Short mmCIF file of C-alpha atoms in Angstrom, two decimals:
data_model
loop_
_atom_site.label_atom_id
_atom_site.label_comp_id
_atom_site.label_asym_id
_atom_site.label_seq_id
_atom_site.Cartn_x
_atom_site.Cartn_y
_atom_site.Cartn_z
CA UNK R 1 -15.32 15.50 13.95
CA UNK R 2 -15.04 15.98 17.98
CA UNK R 3 -18.63 16.71 18.39
CA UNK R 4 -20.70 14.77 20.18
CA UNK R 5 -21.81 11.49 18.34
CA UNK R 6 -24.98 12.53 15.90
CA UNK R 7 -25.97 9.49 14.55
CA UNK R 8 -27.68 11.18 11.15
CA UNK R 9 -24.57 13.77 10.51
CA UNK R 10 -22.14 10.15 11.68
CA UNK R 11 -24.56 7.57 8.48
CA UNK R 12 -23.88 10.62 6.23
CA UNK R 13 -19.98 11.17 6.68
CA UNK R 14 -19.74 7.79 6.54
CA UNK R 15 -21.61 7.78 2.73
CA UNK R 16 -20.02 10.53 1.87
CA UNK R 17 -16.57 8.41 2.91
CA UNK R 18 -17.80 5.49 0.57
CA UNK R 19 -18.77 7.10 -2.55
CA UNK R 20 -15.38 8.88 -2.65
CA UNK R 21 -12.98 5.97 -1.84
CA UNK R 22 -15.00 3.98 -4.46
CA UNK R 23 -14.19 6.58 -7.12
CA UNK R 24 -10.31 6.97 -6.18
CA UNK R 25 -10.75 3.46 -5.90
CA UNK R 26 -11.30 2.85 -9.29
CA UNK R 27 -9.51 6.02 -11.05
CA UNK R 28 -6.67 4.16 -8.27
CA UNK R 29 -6.93 0.82 -9.90
CA UNK R 30 -7.08 1.55 -13.50
CA UNK R 31 -4.03 3.67 -12.83
CA UNK R 32 -2.25 0.77 -11.85
CA UNK R 33 -2.85 -1.01 -14.71
CA UNK R 34 -2.31 1.05 -17.18
CA UNK R 35 1.45 0.97 -14.98
CA UNK R 36 1.70 -2.66 -14.58
CA UNK R 37 3.91 -3.79 -18.09
CA UNK R 38 6.62 -0.88 -16.05
CA UNK R 39 6.99 -2.97 -13.34
CA UNK R 40 6.52 -6.40 -14.49
CA UNK R 41 9.41 -8.18 -13.05
CA UNK R 42 10.02 -11.17 -15.98
CA UNK R 43 11.87 -8.39 -18.19
CA UNK R 44 14.27 -7.45 -14.77
CA UNK R 45 15.10 -11.00 -14.41
CA UNK R 46 14.90 -12.87 -17.24
CA UNK R 47 16.15 -16.75 -17.21
CA UNK R 48 15.55 -16.86 -13.41
CA UNK R 49 12.21 -16.31 -12.82
CA UNK R 50 10.45 -19.35 -13.71
CA UNK R 51 9.15 -19.39 -17.58
CA UNK R 52 9.69 -15.44 -18.02
CA UNK R 53 11.88 -14.97 -21.76
CA UNK R 54 15.97 -15.52 -21.18
CA UNK R 55 16.85 -11.51 -20.58
CA UNK R 56 20.23 -9.89 -20.61
CA UNK R 57 21.76 -11.63 -18.71
CA UNK R 58 24.06 -8.73 -16.91
CA UNK R 59 21.69 -7.07 -15.32
CA UNK R 60 19.34 -10.22 -14.75
CA UNK R 61 21.68 -10.67 -12.64
CA UNK R 62 22.44 -7.90 -11.27
CA UNK R 63 18.90 -8.14 -10.24
CA UNK R 64 18.42 -10.92 -8.77
CA UNK R 65 21.99 -10.70 -6.08
CA UNK R 66 20.25 -7.73 -5.23
CA UNK R 67 16.85 -9.68 -4.84
CA UNK R 68 18.51 -12.17 -3.04
CA UNK R 69 20.53 -9.47 -0.53
CA UNK R 70 17.00 -8.38 -0.37
CA UNK R 71 15.25 -11.61 0.76
CA UNK R 72 18.36 -12.27 2.89
CA UNK R 73 17.84 -9.99 5.18
CA UNK R 74 14.15 -9.83 5.94
CA UNK R 75 13.65 -14.07 5.40
CA UNK R 76 15.53 -14.82 8.87
CA UNK R 77 14.61 -12.03 11.04
CA UNK R 78 11.12 -10.99 12.59
CA UNK R 79 9.12 -12.47 12.67
CA UNK R 80 9.65 -14.48 9.44
CA UNK R 81 12.10 -16.31 10.92
CA UNK R 82 12.61 -18.41 7.36
CA UNK R 83 15.66 -20.95 6.75
CA UNK R 84 15.14 -21.24 3.35
CA UNK R 85 17.16 -20.50 0.84
CA UNK R 86 15.64 -18.80 -3.08
CA UNK R 87 14.84 -21.37 -5.41
CA UNK R 88 16.05 -20.62 -9.36
CA UNK R 89 14.08 -19.57 -10.95
CA UNK R 90 11.91 -18.37 -8.99
CA UNK R 91 8.09 -19.17 -8.85
CA UNK R 92 6.55 -16.07 -8.65
CA UNK R 93 3.01 -17.00 -9.78
CA UNK R 94 1.05 -13.17 -9.86
CA UNK R 95 2.82 -10.33 -11.31
CA UNK R 96 -0.71 -8.38 -11.82
CA UNK R 97 -0.23 -6.45 -9.19
CA UNK R 98 -3.56 -5.73 -6.95
CA UNK R 99 -5.09 -2.91 -5.01
CA UNK R 100 -5.31 -3.89 -1.20
CA UNK R 101 -7.11 -2.26 1.90
CA UNK R 102 -4.79 -1.21 4.32
CA UNK R 103 -5.08 -1.35 7.68
CA UNK R 104 -3.54 -0.84 10.51
CA UNK R 105 -4.26 -1.79 14.86
CA UNK R 106 -6.05 1.70 17.31
CA UNK R 107 -5.62 0.81 21.11
CA UNK R 108 -8.68 2.58 23.05
CA UNK R 109 -7.71 1.20 25.93
CA UNK R 110 -4.71 -1.14 26.72
CA UNK R 111 -6.69 -4.17 26.74
CA UNK R 112 -9.30 -3.54 23.27
CA UNK R 113 -7.82 -2.80 20.26
CA UNK R 114 -9.69 -2.41 16.53
CA UNK R 115 -8.60 -2.80 13.52
CA UNK R 116 -8.66 0.69 11.48
CA UNK R 117 -9.04 0.61 7.40
CA UNK R 118 -8.37 3.30 5.22
CA UNK R 119 -10.96 5.10 2.45
CA UNK R 120 -8.00 7.00 0.59
CA UNK R 121 -4.63 4.61 0.93
CA UNK R 122 -4.24 1.30 -0.15
CA UNK R 123 -0.95 -1.23 -0.07
CA UNK R 124 -0.09 -2.65 -3.75
CA UNK R 125 0.38 -6.34 -3.41
CA UNK R 126 0.50 -9.48 -6.39
CA UNK R 127 -3.94 -10.70 -7.05
CA UNK R 128 -4.09 -13.22 -4.44
CA UNK R 129 -1.64 -12.56 -2.21
CA UNK R 130 -3.23 -10.46 0.30
CA UNK R 131 -2.32 -8.49 3.16
CA UNK R 132 -4.76 -9.97 5.82
CA UNK R 133 -4.10 -13.87 4.48
CA UNK R 134 -0.19 -12.61 4.83
CA UNK R 135 -0.63 -11.96 8.26
CA UNK R 136 -2.28 -15.02 9.14
CA UNK R 137 -0.23 -16.86 7.61
CA UNK R 138 2.88 -15.32 9.60
CA UNK R 139 0.29 -15.39 13.05
CA UNK R 140 -0.36 -19.35 12.82
CA UNK R 141 2.13 -21.90 14.96
CA UNK R 142 1.18 -24.22 12.60
CA UNK R 143 2.13 -22.47 9.28
CA UNK R 144 3.74 -23.41 6.09
CA UNK R 145 7.43 -22.01 5.48
CA UNK R 146 6.64 -22.88 1.95
CA UNK R 147 3.55 -21.05 1.78
CA UNK R 148 4.82 -17.40 3.91
CA UNK R 149 8.10 -17.63 2.25
CA UNK R 150 5.81 -17.41 -0.82
CA UNK R 151 4.74 -13.86 0.69
CA UNK R 152 7.72 -13.02 1.74
CA UNK R 153 9.21 -13.52 -2.14
CA UNK R 154 6.02 -11.46 -4.41
CA UNK R 155 6.10 -8.09 -1.94
CA UNK R 156 10.13 -8.37 -1.71
CA UNK R 157 9.79 -8.90 -6.21
CA UNK R 158 6.89 -5.97 -5.64
CA UNK R 159 9.03 -3.63 -3.53
CA UNK R 160 12.36 -4.37 -6.15
CA UNK R 161 10.63 -3.74 -8.99
CA UNK R 162 8.56 -0.41 -7.85
CA UNK R 163 11.99 0.52 -6.96
CA UNK R 164 13.47 0.45 -9.41
CA UNK R 165 10.98 1.27 -12.01
CA UNK R 166 12.83 5.01 -13.22
CA UNK R 167 10.40 8.26 -12.95
CA UNK R 168 6.95 5.63 -12.37
CA UNK R 169 7.07 7.39 -8.57
CA UNK R 170 7.28 10.78 -10.38
CA UNK R 171 4.39 10.27 -12.94
CA UNK R 172 1.85 8.86 -10.35
CA UNK R 173 2.65 11.52 -7.79
CA UNK R 174 1.40 13.86 -11.12
CA UNK R 175 -1.68 11.49 -11.35
CA UNK R 176 -1.63 12.73 -7.22
CA UNK R 177 -1.81 8.86 -6.20
CA UNK R 178 1.73 8.49 -5.11
CA UNK R 179 3.70 5.71 -4.34
CA UNK R 180 4.80 5.41 -1.48
CA UNK R 181 7.40 2.65 1.20
CA UNK R 182 5.88 1.67 4.27
CA UNK R 183 6.75 -0.54 7.06
CA UNK R 184 3.47 -2.00 8.76
CA UNK R 185 3.04 -3.60 12.06
CA UNK R 186 3.02 -6.69 12.72
CA UNK R 187 5.49 -7.21 9.85
CA UNK R 188 9.10 -6.50 10.90
CA UNK R 189 10.82 -3.93 8.63
CA UNK R 190 8.96 -5.23 4.98
CA UNK R 191 8.15 -2.78 3.24
CA UNK R 192 5.01 -2.68 1.90
CA UNK R 193 4.52 -0.26 -1.12
CA UNK R 194 1.37 2.55 -0.50
CA UNK R 195 -0.72 4.04 -3.51
CA UNK R 196 -1.99 7.84 -1.49
CA UNK R 197 -4.59 9.85 -3.80
CA UNK R 198 -5.47 12.74 -3.25
CA UNK R 199 -7.89 13.15 -0.44
CA UNK R 200 -7.28 13.04 3.50
CA UNK R 201 -8.53 10.85 5.77
CA UNK R 202 -8.59 11.32 10.03
CA UNK R 203 -10.11 9.70 12.85
CA UNK R 204 -12.89 10.85 14.67
CA UNK R 205 -12.97 11.40 18.13
CA UNK R 206 -12.34 8.07 20.11
CA UNK R 207 -15.77 8.47 21.94
CA UNK R 208 -17.31 8.40 18.48
CA UNK R 209 -15.58 5.95 17.03
CA UNK R 210 -16.14 3.29 20.19
CA UNK R 211 -20.08 5.00 20.35
CA UNK R 212 -19.77 2.72 16.84
CA UNK R 213 -18.21 0.03 17.44
CA UNK R 214 -20.43 -1.05 19.82
CA UNK R 215 -24.00 0.49 18.11
CA UNK R 216 -22.50 -2.04 15.30
CA UNK R 217 -21.33 -4.34 17.14
CA UNK R 218 -17.62 -4.45 15.38
CA UNK R 219 -14.22 -4.50 16.36
CA UNK R 220 -13.17 -2.66 12.73
CA UNK R 221 -13.69 1.18 12.20
CA UNK R 222 -12.89 3.08 9.31
CA UNK R 223 -11.82 6.88 8.52
CA UNK R 224 -13.95 9.51 7.26
CA UNK R 225 -13.58 11.89 4.69
CA UNK R 226 -14.28 15.41 5.91
CA UNK R 227 -17.23 17.24 3.82
CA UNK R 228 -14.53 20.15 3.65
CA UNK R 229 -12.38 18.01 1.64
CA UNK R 230 -13.31 18.38 -1.85
CA UNK R 231 -12.29 22.16 -0.91
CA UNK R 232 -9.26 21.81 0.47
CA UNK R 233 -7.15 19.70 -2.48
CA UNK R 234 -4.08 20.31 -3.23
CA UNK R 235 -3.44 21.09 -7.18
CA UNK R 236 0.31 20.64 -7.10
CA UNK R 237 0.62 21.82 -10.58
CA UNK R 238 -1.55 24.59 -10.19
CA UNK R 239 0.89 25.91 -7.29
CA UNK R 240 3.91 25.07 -9.54
CA UNK R 241 2.76 27.40 -11.92
CA UNK R 242 1.80 30.11 -10.02
CA UNK R 243 5.06 29.88 -8.16
CA UNK R 244 7.32 29.84 -11.55
CA UNK R 245 4.87 33.15 -12.42
CA UNK R 246 5.73 34.96 -8.81
CA UNK R 247 9.25 34.34 -9.68
CA UNK R 248 8.84 35.50 -13.54
CA UNK R 249 11.72 38.09 -13.13
CA UNK R 250 9.84 42.64 -13.08
CA UNK R 251 9.41 43.90 -16.73
CA UNK R 252 11.94 45.65 -17.25
#
């Protein structure tokens, strides 16, 4: 969308984006819910997790040591600056994965920034641990160290479980909702699990963004899905089959 701002065209683009995004998010949530048992921390951590049944002693110890190393790496660093040590057993109050809006800041000028959200990518977190609240806790000068640690433990736990789930990444990629690990602004080097989708969204020209926010009076904007997005969708399996056919040896 590089043309001049046209209200009717913009409204149609927003409607198209919302319809497609809602459908994609529903499918992504369904996949995540179905596969949730594969990333539950209880089987990995056993007695190191509060309320979990006893697991394989050596394997549980291995996962806890790896998690403690991960926690120590991030807890004392910016922007968390936590001095607390991990309590055993770990108190993970939620182990149900959920999808949250992926948001980032966009600088329009040196002193004007807006919040941009993606309609086709989401942060994977645990229920009741929204990234927006996590950001608020980090930025609060009177924050509770205990609450900050709970957020950090839950997001690191999710990262650990996803990174240890063999084959899950390939499965989600085949389902067209790939998982990647990404750092987000304001959270230091903390790795977040990001779920994508088979369609990309774009930011229009800054003049359109500026006029939209001026009209709405809001300092937020959502990326838009292009009207040709469905026509240009990639089918990885189809492409692999076509390549396999092309690579077949010629008839003798």
